Amino acid sequence: MKNLISILTIFILLITACKAQQPIAKISEGKIKVSGETFNVKKDNNKLTVIRNVTNKLSDVEQYAPHLPQEARVNYHMTVDKKLLTKICADAIPLSTLRKLPIGANGFLLLISKVNPLGAILEIKFVLESNSLLTLNELQEIEEKLKSAQFKIKFDKEIQHYIKDANYFPIDLYVSYADMLKAKEGN
Protein backbone atom coordinates (compact mmCIF):
# COMPACT_ATOMS: atom_id res chain seq x y z
CA MET A 1 0.00 0.00 0.00
CA LYS A 2 2.86 2.39 0.87
CA ASN A 3 4.48 1.61 -2.47
CA LEU A 4 1.26 2.44 -4.32
CA ILE A 5 0.94 5.78 -2.50
CA SER A 6 4.59 6.58 -3.21
CA ILE A 7 4.20 5.75 -6.89
CA LEU A 8 1.03 7.88 -7.17
CA THR A 9 2.72 10.79 -5.41
CA ILE A 10 5.72 10.64 -7.76
CA PHE A 11 3.39 10.36 -10.77
CA ILE A 12 1.42 13.46 -9.69
CA LEU A 13 4.64 15.42 -9.10
CA LEU A 14 5.94 14.47 -12.55
CA ILE A 15 2.70 15.55 -14.22
CA THR A 16 2.81 18.89 -12.38
CA ALA A 17 6.48 19.42 -13.27
CA CYS A 18 5.76 18.62 -16.92
CA LYS A 19 2.93 21.15 -17.06
CA ALA A 20 5.18 23.84 -15.61
CA GLN A 21 7.66 23.24 -18.42
CA GLN A 22 5.07 23.33 -21.21
CA PRO A 23 4.47 26.53 -23.15
CA ILE A 24 1.50 28.60 -22.00
CA ALA A 25 -0.13 27.78 -25.35
CA LYS A 26 -0.41 24.12 -24.29
CA ILE A 27 -1.61 24.69 -20.73
CA SER A 28 -5.31 24.75 -19.91
CA GLU A 29 -6.92 26.88 -17.22
CA GLY A 30 -6.53 25.94 -13.60
CA LYS A 31 -4.05 25.89 -10.76
CA ILE A 32 -0.54 24.62 -11.44
CA LYS A 33 2.28 24.16 -8.95
CA VAL A 34 5.77 25.39 -9.85
CA SER A 35 8.75 25.14 -7.48
CA GLY A 36 6.55 25.16 -4.40
CA GLU A 37 4.38 28.05 -5.65
CA THR A 38 0.88 27.64 -7.07
CA PHE A 39 -0.21 29.73 -10.04
CA ASN A 40 -3.72 30.32 -11.32
CA VAL A 41 -3.92 30.23 -15.12
CA LYS A 42 -6.91 31.90 -16.75
CA LYS A 43 -7.47 32.04 -20.50
CA ASP A 44 -9.47 35.04 -21.70
CA ASN A 45 -11.31 34.66 -25.03
CA ASN A 46 -8.47 32.47 -26.34
CA LYS A 47 -6.39 35.62 -26.98
CA LEU A 48 -4.88 36.43 -23.60
CA THR A 49 -3.74 34.37 -20.65
CA VAL A 50 -3.60 35.85 -17.17
CA ILE A 51 -1.32 34.14 -14.67
CA ARG A 52 -1.06 35.02 -11.01
CA ASN A 53 0.42 33.48 -7.92
CA VAL A 54 -2.42 32.25 -5.68
CA THR A 55 -0.69 33.94 -2.72
CA ASN A 56 -1.51 37.32 -4.32
CA LYS A 57 -4.06 38.98 -2.04
CA LEU A 58 -3.82 42.68 -2.87
CA SER A 59 -6.28 42.45 -5.76
CA ASP A 60 -8.95 42.10 -3.08
CA VAL A 61 -7.55 44.99 -1.02
CA GLU A 62 -8.44 48.55 -1.93
CA GLN A 63 -5.39 50.67 -2.65
CA TYR A 64 -5.00 53.63 -0.30
CA ALA A 65 -2.55 56.48 -0.07
CA PRO A 66 -3.91 58.84 2.61
CA HIS A 67 -1.46 61.70 1.93
CA LEU A 68 -1.39 61.53 -1.87
CA PRO A 69 -3.31 64.38 -3.54
CA GLN A 70 -6.20 63.11 -5.68
CA GLU A 71 -4.78 64.56 -8.91
CA ALA A 72 -1.26 63.16 -8.37
CA ARG A 73 -0.11 60.42 -10.71
CA VAL A 74 2.54 58.21 -9.14
CA ASN A 75 3.56 56.86 -12.57
CA TYR A 76 4.88 60.33 -13.48
CA HIS A 77 7.12 60.39 -10.40
CA MET A 78 8.96 57.10 -10.67
CA THR A 79 11.90 55.58 -12.46
CA VAL A 80 12.01 52.00 -13.65
CA ASP A 81 15.38 50.48 -14.47
CA LYS A 82 14.21 49.10 -17.82
CA LYS A 83 17.63 47.65 -18.55
CA LEU A 84 17.60 45.58 -15.34
CA LEU A 85 13.94 44.63 -15.80
CA THR A 86 14.66 43.46 -19.34
CA LYS A 87 17.77 41.54 -18.23
CA ILE A 88 15.89 39.74 -15.45
CA CYS A 89 13.18 38.67 -17.89
CA ALA A 90 15.69 37.71 -20.60
CA ASP A 91 17.79 35.65 -18.18
CA ALA A 92 14.76 33.51 -17.32
CA ILE A 93 13.90 32.69 -20.94
CA PRO A 94 16.09 30.49 -23.18
CA LEU A 95 17.56 32.17 -26.26
CA SER A 96 15.88 29.60 -28.52
CA THR A 97 12.47 30.63 -27.12
CA LEU A 98 13.19 34.36 -27.36
CA ARG A 99 14.05 33.99 -31.04
CA LYS A 100 10.58 32.49 -31.68
CA LEU A 101 8.57 35.13 -29.78
CA PRO A 102 6.74 37.85 -31.72
CA ILE A 103 8.44 41.16 -32.34
CA GLY A 104 6.28 44.20 -32.93
CA ALA A 105 3.02 45.52 -31.52
CA ASN A 106 2.08 42.29 -29.69
CA GLY A 107 5.62 41.32 -28.81
CA PHE A 108 5.72 42.06 -25.10
CA LEU A 109 5.17 40.64 -21.65
CA LEU A 110 2.87 42.68 -19.38
CA LEU A 111 3.52 42.55 -15.65
CA ILE A 112 0.68 44.10 -13.65
CA SER A 113 2.45 44.85 -10.40
CA LYS A 114 1.61 45.96 -6.91
CA VAL A 115 4.51 48.00 -5.54
CA ASN A 116 5.06 49.27 -1.98
CA PRO A 117 6.17 52.87 -1.20
CA LEU A 118 9.80 51.73 -1.01
CA GLY A 119 9.61 50.49 -4.61
CA ALA A 120 9.60 46.76 -3.88
CA ILE A 121 7.31 44.59 -5.97
CA LEU A 122 4.82 42.82 -3.74
CA GLU A 123 2.77 40.97 -6.37
CA ILE A 124 2.79 40.37 -10.10
CA LYS A 125 0.06 39.28 -12.46
CA PHE A 126 1.38 38.22 -15.89
CA VAL A 127 -0.63 38.92 -19.03
CA LEU A 128 0.49 37.37 -22.29
CA GLU A 129 -0.93 35.98 -25.50
CA SER A 130 -2.60 32.59 -25.11
CA ASN A 131 -0.35 31.12 -27.82
CA SER A 132 2.81 32.18 -25.94
CA LEU A 133 5.85 29.94 -25.88
CA LEU A 134 6.82 31.06 -22.36
CA THR A 135 6.49 28.51 -19.56
CA LEU A 136 5.28 28.80 -15.98
CA ASN A 137 8.80 27.91 -14.80
CA GLU A 138 10.14 30.96 -16.64
CA LEU A 139 7.42 33.25 -15.28
CA GLN A 140 7.98 31.93 -11.75
CA GLU A 141 11.68 32.72 -12.06
CA ILE A 142 10.89 36.25 -13.29
CA GLU A 143 8.49 36.79 -10.40
CA GLU A 144 11.02 35.52 -7.86
CA LYS A 145 13.82 37.77 -9.13
CA LEU A 146 11.62 40.86 -9.43
CA LYS A 147 10.39 40.42 -5.87
CA SER A 148 13.96 40.13 -4.62
CA ALA A 149 15.97 43.07 -3.38
CA GLN A 150 17.74 43.10 -6.77
CA PHE A 151 14.92 45.08 -8.43
CA LYS A 152 13.17 48.18 -7.10
CA ILE A 153 11.23 51.05 -8.60
CA LYS A 154 12.55 54.43 -7.55
CA PHE A 155 10.09 57.15 -6.60
CA ASP A 156 11.09 60.80 -7.01
CA LYS A 157 11.94 62.67 -3.80
CA GLU A 158 9.14 65.21 -4.27
CA ILE A 159 6.48 62.48 -4.01
CA GLN A 160 8.00 60.29 -1.28
CA HIS A 161 6.39 62.28 1.52
CA TYR A 162 2.96 61.75 -0.02
CA ILE A 163 3.28 58.02 -0.59
CA LYS A 164 4.95 56.90 2.64
CA ASP A 165 1.76 55.56 4.29
CA ALA A 166 0.29 53.90 1.20
CA ASN A 167 -0.28 50.17 1.15
CA TYR A 168 0.67 49.70 -2.53
CA PHE A 169 0.57 51.26 -5.98
CA PRO A 170 -0.61 49.46 -9.12
CA ILE A 171 2.10 49.79 -11.76
CA ASP A 172 2.06 48.16 -15.18
CA LEU A 173 5.44 47.12 -16.55
CA TYR A 174 5.88 46.25 -20.22
CA VAL A 175 8.92 44.33 -21.43
CA SER A 176 9.32 43.80 -25.16
CA TYR A 177 10.53 40.46 -26.46
CA ALA A 178 12.77 42.32 -28.94
CA ASP A 179 14.54 44.08 -26.05
CA MET A 180 14.87 40.77 -24.18
CA LEU A 181 16.41 39.18 -27.26
CA LYS A 182 18.91 42.05 -27.61
CA ALA A 183 19.83 41.77 -23.93
CA LYS A 184 20.29 38.00 -24.20
CA GLU A 185 22.43 38.27 -27.33
CA GLY A 186 24.47 41.06 -25.74
CA ASN A 187 23.51 43.75 -28.28
PDB file of C-alpha atoms in Angstrom:
ATOM      1  CA  MET A   1       0.000   0.000   0.000  1.00  0.00           C
ATOM      2  CA  LYS A   2       2.859   2.392   0.870  1.00  0.00           C
ATOM      3  CA  ASN A   3       4.483   1.613  -2.470  1.00  0.00           C
ATOM      4  CA  LEU A   4       1.264   2.440  -4.319  1.00  0.00           C
ATOM      5  CA  ILE A   5       0.938   5.783  -2.503  1.00  0.00           C
ATOM      6  CA  SER A   6       4.591   6.583  -3.209  1.00  0.00           C
ATOM      7  CA  ILE A   7       4.197   5.748  -6.894  1.00  0.00           C
ATOM      8  CA  LEU A   8       1.032   7.876  -7.168  1.00  0.00           C
ATOM      9  CA  THR A   9       2.725  10.793  -5.413  1.00  0.00           C
ATOM     10  CA  ILE A  10       5.720  10.636  -7.759  1.00  0.00           C
ATOM     11  CA  PHE A  11       3.392  10.365 -10.767  1.00  0.00           C
ATOM     12  CA  ILE A  12       1.425  13.463  -9.690  1.00  0.00           C
ATOM     13  CA  LEU A  13       4.642  15.418  -9.102  1.00  0.00           C
ATOM     14  CA  LEU A  14       5.940  14.465 -12.546  1.00  0.00           C
ATOM     15  CA  ILE A  15       2.697  15.549 -14.220  1.00  0.00           C
ATOM     16  CA  THR A  16       2.812  18.885 -12.379  1.00  0.00           C
ATOM     17  CA  ALA A  17       6.476  19.415 -13.269  1.00  0.00           C
ATOM     18  CA  CYS A  18       5.762  18.623 -16.923  1.00  0.00           C
ATOM     19  CA  LYS A  19       2.926  21.149 -17.062  1.00  0.00           C
ATOM     20  CA  ALA A  20       5.178  23.845 -15.605  1.00  0.00           C
ATOM     21  CA  GLN A  21       7.664  23.238 -18.422  1.00  0.00           C
ATOM     22  CA  GLN A  22       5.074  23.329 -21.210  1.00  0.00           C
ATOM     23  CA  PRO A  23       4.472  26.535 -23.151  1.00  0.00           C
ATOM     24  CA  ILE A  24       1.499  28.602 -22.000  1.00  0.00           C
ATOM     25  CA  ALA A  25      -0.133  27.778 -25.355  1.00  0.00           C
ATOM     26  CA  LYS A  26      -0.414  24.119 -24.289  1.00  0.00           C
ATOM     27  CA  ILE A  27      -1.614  24.689 -20.733  1.00  0.00           C
ATOM     28  CA  SER A  28      -5.308  24.751 -19.908  1.00  0.00           C
ATOM     29  CA  GLU A  29      -6.925  26.878 -17.224  1.00  0.00           C
ATOM     30  CA  GLY A  30      -6.527  25.939 -13.602  1.00  0.00           C
ATOM     31  CA  LYS A  31      -4.048  25.885 -10.763  1.00  0.00           C
ATOM     32  CA  ILE A  32      -0.543  24.617 -11.437  1.00  0.00           C
ATOM     33  CA  LYS A  33       2.278  24.159  -8.946  1.00  0.00           C
ATOM     34  CA  VAL A  34       5.767  25.392  -9.849  1.00  0.00           C
ATOM     35  CA  SER A  35       8.753  25.135  -7.483  1.00  0.00           C
ATOM     36  CA  GLY A  36       6.555  25.159  -4.396  1.00  0.00           C
ATOM     37  CA  GLU A  37       4.383  28.050  -5.652  1.00  0.00           C
ATOM     38  CA  THR A  38       0.878  27.643  -7.069  1.00  0.00           C
ATOM     39  CA  PHE A  39      -0.208  29.725 -10.041  1.00  0.00           C
ATOM     40  CA  ASN A  40      -3.715  30.315 -11.319  1.00  0.00           C
ATOM     41  CA  VAL A  41      -3.919  30.229 -15.121  1.00  0.00           C
ATOM     42  CA  LYS A  42      -6.909  31.900 -16.747  1.00  0.00           C
ATOM     43  CA  LYS A  43      -7.474  32.043 -20.504  1.00  0.00           C
ATOM     44  CA  ASP A  44      -9.473  35.040 -21.700  1.00  0.00           C
ATOM     45  CA  ASN A  45     -11.309  34.659 -25.031  1.00  0.00           C
ATOM     46  CA  ASN A  46      -8.465  32.471 -26.344  1.00  0.00           C
ATOM     47  CA  LYS A  47      -6.392  35.617 -26.975  1.00  0.00           C
ATOM     48  CA  LEU A  48      -4.881  36.434 -23.596  1.00  0.00           C
ATOM     49  CA  THR A  49      -3.737  34.371 -20.654  1.00  0.00           C
ATOM     50  CA  VAL A  50      -3.599  35.853 -17.168  1.00  0.00           C
ATOM     51  CA  ILE A  51      -1.325  34.135 -14.669  1.00  0.00           C
ATOM     52  CA  ARG A  52      -1.063  35.017 -11.008  1.00  0.00           C
ATOM     53  CA  ASN A  53       0.424  33.478  -7.921  1.00  0.00           C
ATOM     54  CA  VAL A  54      -2.415  32.254  -5.681  1.00  0.00           C
ATOM     55  CA  THR A  55      -0.694  33.943  -2.721  1.00  0.00           C
ATOM     56  CA  ASN A  56      -1.506  37.322  -4.319  1.00  0.00           C
ATOM     57  CA  LYS A  57      -4.061  38.976  -2.040  1.00  0.00           C
ATOM     58  CA  LEU A  58      -3.821  42.684  -2.868  1.00  0.00           C
ATOM     59  CA  SER A  59      -6.282  42.451  -5.759  1.00  0.00           C
ATOM     60  CA  ASP A  60      -8.954  42.097  -3.079  1.00  0.00           C
ATOM     61  CA  VAL A  61      -7.547  44.993  -1.020  1.00  0.00           C
ATOM     62  CA  GLU A  62      -8.444  48.551  -1.932  1.00  0.00           C
ATOM     63  CA  GLN A  63      -5.385  50.666  -2.649  1.00  0.00           C
ATOM     64  CA  TYR A  64      -5.001  53.628  -0.303  1.00  0.00           C
ATOM     65  CA  ALA A  65      -2.549  56.479  -0.074  1.00  0.00           C
ATOM     66  CA  PRO A  66      -3.906  58.841   2.606  1.00  0.00           C
ATOM     67  CA  HIS A  67      -1.462  61.703   1.927  1.00  0.00           C
ATOM     68  CA  LEU A  68      -1.393  61.529  -1.872  1.00  0.00           C
ATOM     69  CA  PRO A  69      -3.311  64.378  -3.543  1.00  0.00           C
ATOM     70  CA  GLN A  70      -6.199  63.107  -5.678  1.00  0.00           C
ATOM     71  CA  GLU A  71      -4.778  64.555  -8.910  1.00  0.00           C
ATOM     72  CA  ALA A  72      -1.262  63.162  -8.365  1.00  0.00           C
ATOM     73  CA  ARG A  73      -0.109  60.421 -10.710  1.00  0.00           C
ATOM     74  CA  VAL A  74       2.539  58.215  -9.142  1.00  0.00           C
ATOM     75  CA  ASN A  75       3.562  56.860 -12.569  1.00  0.00           C
ATOM     76  CA  TYR A  76       4.876  60.326 -13.484  1.00  0.00           C
ATOM     77  CA  HIS A  77       7.122  60.388 -10.403  1.00  0.00           C
ATOM     78  CA  MET A  78       8.960  57.099 -10.666  1.00  0.00           C
ATOM     79  CA  THR A  79      11.899  55.581 -12.457  1.00  0.00           C
ATOM     80  CA  VAL A  80      12.008  51.999 -13.646  1.00  0.00           C
ATOM     81  CA  ASP A  81      15.380  50.483 -14.470  1.00  0.00           C
ATOM     82  CA  LYS A  82      14.211  49.102 -17.818  1.00  0.00           C
ATOM     83  CA  LYS A  83      17.633  47.645 -18.549  1.00  0.00           C
ATOM     84  CA  LEU A  84      17.604  45.583 -15.340  1.00  0.00           C
ATOM     85  CA  LEU A  85      13.938  44.628 -15.796  1.00  0.00           C
ATOM     86  CA  THR A  86      14.664  43.456 -19.337  1.00  0.00           C
ATOM     87  CA  LYS A  87      17.774  41.537 -18.228  1.00  0.00           C
ATOM     88  CA  ILE A  88      15.892  39.742 -15.445  1.00  0.00           C
ATOM     89  CA  CYS A  89      13.183  38.669 -17.887  1.00  0.00           C
ATOM     90  CA  ALA A  90      15.692  37.706 -20.601  1.00  0.00           C
ATOM     91  CA  ASP A  91      17.785  35.645 -18.184  1.00  0.00           C
ATOM     92  CA  ALA A  92      14.756  33.506 -17.319  1.00  0.00           C
ATOM     93  CA  ILE A  93      13.902  32.686 -20.944  1.00  0.00           C
ATOM     94  CA  PRO A  94      16.089  30.492 -23.176  1.00  0.00           C
ATOM     95  CA  LEU A  95      17.560  32.168 -26.261  1.00  0.00           C
ATOM     96  CA  SER A  96      15.883  29.602 -28.521  1.00  0.00           C
ATOM     97  CA  THR A  97      12.473  30.632 -27.123  1.00  0.00           C
ATOM     98  CA  LEU A  98      13.187  34.364 -27.355  1.00  0.00           C
ATOM     99  CA  ARG A  99      14.046  33.986 -31.039  1.00  0.00           C
ATOM    100  CA  LYS A 100      10.576  32.486 -31.677  1.00  0.00           C
ATOM    101  CA  LEU A 101       8.573  35.133 -29.776  1.00  0.00           C
ATOM    102  CA  PRO A 102       6.736  37.848 -31.724  1.00  0.00           C
ATOM    103  CA  ILE A 103       8.438  41.155 -32.344  1.00  0.00           C
ATOM    104  CA  GLY A 104       6.283  44.202 -32.930  1.00  0.00           C
ATOM    105  CA  ALA A 105       3.019  45.518 -31.519  1.00  0.00           C
ATOM    106  CA  ASN A 106       2.084  42.294 -29.689  1.00  0.00           C
ATOM    107  CA  GLY A 107       5.623  41.323 -28.812  1.00  0.00           C
ATOM    108  CA  PHE A 108       5.719  42.060 -25.103  1.00  0.00           C
ATOM    109  CA  LEU A 109       5.166  40.644 -21.648  1.00  0.00           C
ATOM    110  CA  LEU A 110       2.869  42.678 -19.379  1.00  0.00           C
ATOM    111  CA  LEU A 111       3.519  42.547 -15.653  1.00  0.00           C
ATOM    112  CA  ILE A 112       0.679  44.105 -13.654  1.00  0.00           C
ATOM    113  CA  SER A 113       2.449  44.848 -10.400  1.00  0.00           C
ATOM    114  CA  LYS A 114       1.614  45.960  -6.912  1.00  0.00           C
ATOM    115  CA  VAL A 115       4.510  48.004  -5.535  1.00  0.00           C
ATOM    116  CA  ASN A 116       5.061  49.271  -1.983  1.00  0.00           C
ATOM    117  CA  PRO A 117       6.173  52.874  -1.201  1.00  0.00           C
ATOM    118  CA  LEU A 118       9.800  51.733  -1.013  1.00  0.00           C
ATOM    119  CA  GLY A 119       9.613  50.491  -4.613  1.00  0.00           C
ATOM    120  CA  ALA A 120       9.596  46.760  -3.883  1.00  0.00           C
ATOM    121  CA  ILE A 121       7.310  44.591  -5.971  1.00  0.00           C
ATOM    122  CA  LEU A 122       4.817  42.820  -3.741  1.00  0.00           C
ATOM    123  CA  GLU A 123       2.774  40.971  -6.366  1.00  0.00           C
ATOM    124  CA  ILE A 124       2.785  40.365 -10.095  1.00  0.00           C
ATOM    125  CA  LYS A 125       0.060  39.281 -12.465  1.00  0.00           C
ATOM    126  CA  PHE A 126       1.376  38.222 -15.886  1.00  0.00           C
ATOM    127  CA  VAL A 127      -0.635  38.920 -19.029  1.00  0.00           C
ATOM    128  CA  LEU A 128       0.494  37.374 -22.294  1.00  0.00           C
ATOM    129  CA  GLU A 129      -0.929  35.981 -25.496  1.00  0.00           C
ATOM    130  CA  SER A 130      -2.599  32.593 -25.114  1.00  0.00           C
ATOM    131  CA  ASN A 131      -0.354  31.120 -27.815  1.00  0.00           C
ATOM    132  CA  SER A 132       2.805  32.177 -25.939  1.00  0.00           C
ATOM    133  CA  LEU A 133       5.852  29.937 -25.883  1.00  0.00           C
ATOM    134  CA  LEU A 134       6.815  31.056 -22.362  1.00  0.00           C
ATOM    135  CA  THR A 135       6.494  28.510 -19.561  1.00  0.00           C
ATOM    136  CA  LEU A 136       5.280  28.796 -15.977  1.00  0.00           C
ATOM    137  CA  ASN A 137       8.795  27.913 -14.805  1.00  0.00           C
ATOM    138  CA  GLU A 138      10.142  30.965 -16.641  1.00  0.00           C
ATOM    139  CA  LEU A 139       7.421  33.252 -15.282  1.00  0.00           C
ATOM    140  CA  GLN A 140       7.976  31.928 -11.751  1.00  0.00           C
ATOM    141  CA  GLU A 141      11.684  32.720 -12.061  1.00  0.00           C
ATOM    142  CA  ILE A 142      10.890  36.252 -13.294  1.00  0.00           C
ATOM    143  CA  GLU A 143       8.495  36.789 -10.395  1.00  0.00           C
ATOM    144  CA  GLU A 144      11.020  35.518  -7.857  1.00  0.00           C
ATOM    145  CA  LYS A 145      13.819  37.767  -9.129  1.00  0.00           C
ATOM    146  CA  LEU A 146      11.618  40.861  -9.435  1.00  0.00           C
ATOM    147  CA  LYS A 147      10.392  40.418  -5.871  1.00  0.00           C
ATOM    148  CA  SER A 148      13.955  40.126  -4.617  1.00  0.00           C
ATOM    149  CA  ALA A 149      15.972  43.074  -3.384  1.00  0.00           C
ATOM    150  CA  GLN A 150      17.736  43.095  -6.765  1.00  0.00           C
ATOM    151  CA  PHE A 151      14.918  45.079  -8.425  1.00  0.00           C
ATOM    152  CA  LYS A 152      13.168  48.182  -7.099  1.00  0.00           C
ATOM    153  CA  ILE A 153      11.226  51.053  -8.603  1.00  0.00           C
ATOM    154  CA  LYS A 154      12.552  54.434  -7.551  1.00  0.00           C
ATOM    155  CA  PHE A 155      10.087  57.147  -6.595  1.00  0.00           C
ATOM    156  CA  ASP A 156      11.092  60.796  -7.014  1.00  0.00           C
ATOM    157  CA  LYS A 157      11.942  62.671  -3.801  1.00  0.00           C
ATOM    158  CA  GLU A 158       9.138  65.209  -4.270  1.00  0.00           C
ATOM    159  CA  ILE A 159       6.485  62.480  -4.014  1.00  0.00           C
ATOM    160  CA  GLN A 160       8.004  60.288  -1.283  1.00  0.00           C
ATOM    161  CA  HIS A 161       6.393  62.279   1.525  1.00  0.00           C
ATOM    162  CA  TYR A 162       2.955  61.747  -0.021  1.00  0.00           C
ATOM    163  CA  ILE A 163       3.285  58.023  -0.590  1.00  0.00           C
ATOM    164  CA  LYS A 164       4.951  56.898   2.640  1.00  0.00           C
ATOM    165  CA  ASP A 165       1.759  55.559   4.288  1.00  0.00           C
ATOM    166  CA  ALA A 166       0.292  53.904   1.199  1.00  0.00           C
ATOM    167  CA  ASN A 167      -0.283  50.165   1.149  1.00  0.00           C
ATOM    168  CA  TYR A 168       0.666  49.697  -2.532  1.00  0.00           C
ATOM    169  CA  PHE A 169       0.568  51.258  -5.978  1.00  0.00           C
ATOM    170  CA  PRO A 170      -0.612  49.460  -9.119  1.00  0.00           C
ATOM    171  CA  ILE A 171       2.100  49.791 -11.758  1.00  0.00           C
ATOM    172  CA  ASP A 172       2.060  48.157 -15.181  1.00  0.00           C
ATOM    173  CA  LEU A 173       5.435  47.124 -16.551  1.00  0.00           C
ATOM    174  CA  TYR A 174       5.880  46.246 -20.224  1.00  0.00           C
ATOM    175  CA  VAL A 175       8.923  44.332 -21.434  1.00  0.00           C
ATOM    176  CA  SER A 176       9.323  43.803 -25.163  1.00  0.00           C
ATOM    177  CA  TYR A 177      10.528  40.461 -26.456  1.00  0.00           C
ATOM    178  CA  ALA A 178      12.766  42.324 -28.938  1.00  0.00           C
ATOM    179  CA  ASP A 179      14.544  44.083 -26.048  1.00  0.00           C
ATOM    180  CA  MET A 180      14.867  40.770 -24.177  1.00  0.00           C
ATOM    181  CA  LEU A 181      16.411  39.180 -27.255  1.00  0.00           C
ATOM    182  CA  LYS A 182      18.908  42.052 -27.611  1.00  0.00           C
ATOM    183  CA  ALA A 183      19.826  41.766 -23.928  1.00  0.00           C
ATOM    184  CA  LYS A 184      20.293  37.999 -24.201  1.00  0.00           C
ATOM    185  CA  GLU A 185      22.426  38.273 -27.335  1.00  0.00           C
ATOM    186  CA  GLY A 186      24.475  41.056 -25.739  1.00  0.00           C
ATOM    187  CA  ASN A 187      23.505  43.754 -28.280  1.00  0.00           C
TER     188      ASN A 187
END
